C-alpha positions in Angstrom: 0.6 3.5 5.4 2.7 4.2 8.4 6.6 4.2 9.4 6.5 0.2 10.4 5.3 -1.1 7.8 7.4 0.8 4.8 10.3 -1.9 4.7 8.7 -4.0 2.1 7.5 -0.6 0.2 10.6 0.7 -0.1 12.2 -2.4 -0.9 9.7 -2.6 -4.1 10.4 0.6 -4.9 14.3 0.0 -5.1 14.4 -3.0 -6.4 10.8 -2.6 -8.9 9.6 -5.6 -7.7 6.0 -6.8 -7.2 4.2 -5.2 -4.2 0.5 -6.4 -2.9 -1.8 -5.8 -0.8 -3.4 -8.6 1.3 -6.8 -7.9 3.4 -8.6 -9.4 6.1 -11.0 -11.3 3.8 -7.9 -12.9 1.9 -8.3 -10.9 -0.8 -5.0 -9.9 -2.7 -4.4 -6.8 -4.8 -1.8 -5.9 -6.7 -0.4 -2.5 -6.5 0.5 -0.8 -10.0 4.4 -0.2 -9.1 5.3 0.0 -12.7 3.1 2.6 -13.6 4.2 4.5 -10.5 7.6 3.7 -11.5 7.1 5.0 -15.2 6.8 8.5 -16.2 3.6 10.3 -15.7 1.3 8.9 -18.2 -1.6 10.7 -20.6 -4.1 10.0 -18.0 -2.3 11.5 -15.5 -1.0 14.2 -17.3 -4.9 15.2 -18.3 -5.9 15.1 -14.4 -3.0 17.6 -13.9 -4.3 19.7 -16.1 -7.0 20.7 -13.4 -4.1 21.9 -11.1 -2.9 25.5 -10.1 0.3 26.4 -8.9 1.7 26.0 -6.4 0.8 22.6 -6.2 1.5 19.8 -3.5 1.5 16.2 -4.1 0.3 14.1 -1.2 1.8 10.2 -1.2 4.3 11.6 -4.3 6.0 8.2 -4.4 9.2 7.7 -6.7 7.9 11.3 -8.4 5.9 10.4 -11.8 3.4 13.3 -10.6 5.6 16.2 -9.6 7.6 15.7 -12.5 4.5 15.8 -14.3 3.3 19.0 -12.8 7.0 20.4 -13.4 7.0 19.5 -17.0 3.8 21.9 -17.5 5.3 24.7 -15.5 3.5 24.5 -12.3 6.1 24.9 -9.3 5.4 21.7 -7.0 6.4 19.8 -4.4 5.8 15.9 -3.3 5.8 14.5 0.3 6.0 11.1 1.5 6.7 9.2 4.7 9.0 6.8 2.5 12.7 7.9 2.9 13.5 5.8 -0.5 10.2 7.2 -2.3 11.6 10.8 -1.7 15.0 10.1 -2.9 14.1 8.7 -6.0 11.7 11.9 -6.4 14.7 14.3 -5.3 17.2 12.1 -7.7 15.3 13.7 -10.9 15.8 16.9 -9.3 12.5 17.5 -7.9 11.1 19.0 -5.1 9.8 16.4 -2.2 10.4 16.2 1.4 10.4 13.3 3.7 7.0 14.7 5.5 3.7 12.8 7.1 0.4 14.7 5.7 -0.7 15.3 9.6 2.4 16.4 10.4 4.3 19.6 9.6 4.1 20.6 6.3 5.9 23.6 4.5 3.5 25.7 3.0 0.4 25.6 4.9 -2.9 27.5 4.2 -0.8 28.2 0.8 -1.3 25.9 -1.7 -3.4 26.0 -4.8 -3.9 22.4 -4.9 -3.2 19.0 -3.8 -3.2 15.8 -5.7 -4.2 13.2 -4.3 -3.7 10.4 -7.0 -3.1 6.4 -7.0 -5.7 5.6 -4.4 -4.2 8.4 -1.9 -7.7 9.4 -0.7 -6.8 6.2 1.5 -3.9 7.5 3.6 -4.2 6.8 7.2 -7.9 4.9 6.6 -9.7 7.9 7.5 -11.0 9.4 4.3 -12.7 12.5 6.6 -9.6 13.3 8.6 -7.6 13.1 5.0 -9.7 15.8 3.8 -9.7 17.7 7.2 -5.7 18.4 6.9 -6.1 18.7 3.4 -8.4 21.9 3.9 -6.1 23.5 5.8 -3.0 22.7 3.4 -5.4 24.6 0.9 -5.4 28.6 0.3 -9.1 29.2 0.3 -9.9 28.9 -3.3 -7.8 25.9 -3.1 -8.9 22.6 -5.1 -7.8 18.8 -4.3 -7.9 16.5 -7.6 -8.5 12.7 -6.2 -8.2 9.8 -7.8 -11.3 7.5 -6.8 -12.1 4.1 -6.5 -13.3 2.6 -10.4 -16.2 1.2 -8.7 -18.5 4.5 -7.6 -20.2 2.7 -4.8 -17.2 1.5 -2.8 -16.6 2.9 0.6 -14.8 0.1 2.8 -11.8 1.0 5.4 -9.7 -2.3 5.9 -6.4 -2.7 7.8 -3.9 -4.5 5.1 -0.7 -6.1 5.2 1.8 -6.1 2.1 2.6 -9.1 0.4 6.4 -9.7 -1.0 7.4 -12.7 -3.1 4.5 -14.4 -1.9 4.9 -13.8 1.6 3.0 -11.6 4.0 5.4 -8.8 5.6 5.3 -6.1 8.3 2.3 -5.2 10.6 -1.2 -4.5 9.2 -2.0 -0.9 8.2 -5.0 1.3 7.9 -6.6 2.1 4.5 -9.3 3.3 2.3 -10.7 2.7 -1.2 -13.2 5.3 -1.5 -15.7 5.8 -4.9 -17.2 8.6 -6.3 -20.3 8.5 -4.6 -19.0 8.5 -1.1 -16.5 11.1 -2.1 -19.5 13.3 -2.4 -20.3 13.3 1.3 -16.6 13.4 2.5 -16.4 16.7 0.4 -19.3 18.0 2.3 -18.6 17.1 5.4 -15.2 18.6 5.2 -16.2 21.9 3.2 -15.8 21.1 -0.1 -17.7 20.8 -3.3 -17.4 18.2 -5.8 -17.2 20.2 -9.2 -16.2 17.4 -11.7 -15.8 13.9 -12.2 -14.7 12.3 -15.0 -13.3 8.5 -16.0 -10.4 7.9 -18.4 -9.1 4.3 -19.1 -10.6 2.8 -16.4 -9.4 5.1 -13.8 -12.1 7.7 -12.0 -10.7 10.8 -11.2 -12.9 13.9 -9.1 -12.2 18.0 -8.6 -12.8 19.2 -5.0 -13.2 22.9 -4.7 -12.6 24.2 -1.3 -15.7 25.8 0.2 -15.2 29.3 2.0 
């Protein structure tokens, strides 16, 4: 996502309505705003059970996920580009901070982990650069817990637009819906290991260790 296009985000975010995704084939997808609106769920509370303290959550939205972390005693903090994301986050008297993942980030070379949940391995379209930053964000026996793509195969970068009440809003936006498989190389190429994937309800989930 980036700064011009977060209108209609935020706007879904404070008003919980329906948010999509339109892409250059015409295909539509609907974001899950509800569940990223609801607390953190048993699926995500299990994923959060591979994480270390201190942890950081990449993309933290309205906050299910650092409250979830908080709630098991594992200090955290969330970032997002999304002024209104990071107030609602703050609101529950969480820790988030109005920060861009390539930008300056509190903390660096000192975190346990990062989450990267809810199809975050797709910030910025660039799943390699992603994990780059990430590496550095990480102490060196860091680990990254990434949500994948359901499908294992997929590994597509598209520029999308966001859809609100049927209409198509704000300038397109790089992204990236990347599956297990392809995860598997990123991680290489960016020194990482893949050291577990698992699936729960229909969601795929993956542990990244850093490499030293």
């Amino acid at each position: 996502m980036q700064l011009d296009a977060l209108p209609a985000y935020e706007h879904s975010l404070s008003r919980r309505t329906a948010l999509h995704l339109r892409h250059p084939d015409g295909r539509v997808v609907t974001l899950d705003l509800a569940r990223w609106l609801a607390p953190a769920d048993a699926v995500d509370l299990d994923a959060l059970e591979q994480a270390r303290g201190p942890a950081l959550d990449v993309g933290c939205g309205p906050g299910r996920i650092v409250a979830g972390l908080a709630a098991r005693g594992c200090l955290a903090l969330g970032i997002d580009i999304a002024a209104t994301a990071v107030a609602m986050t703050t609101a529950r008297g969480l820790n988030a901070l109005r920060r861009d993942v390539f930008g300056h980030v509190p903390g660096q070379g000192r975190w346990a982990t990062v989450v990267l949940l809810d199809g975050n391995i797709g910030i910025g379209g660039d799943p390699l650069r992603l994990l780059h930053r990430t590496r550095t964000l990480l102490t060196p026996r860091g680990r990254v817990i990434v949500e994948t793509h359901a499908e294992h195969a997929i590994n597509d970068r598209h520029r999308v637009r966001f859809v609100l009440s049927d209409e198509v809003v704000g300038p397109a936006f790089p992204w990236a819906y990347v599956g297990a498989d392809a995860l598997v190389e990123y991680a290489r190429l960016t020194g990482f290991r893949v050291t577990r994937h698992w699936t729960r309800d229909n969601r795929a989930f993956a542990l990244l260790e850093r490499q030293s």
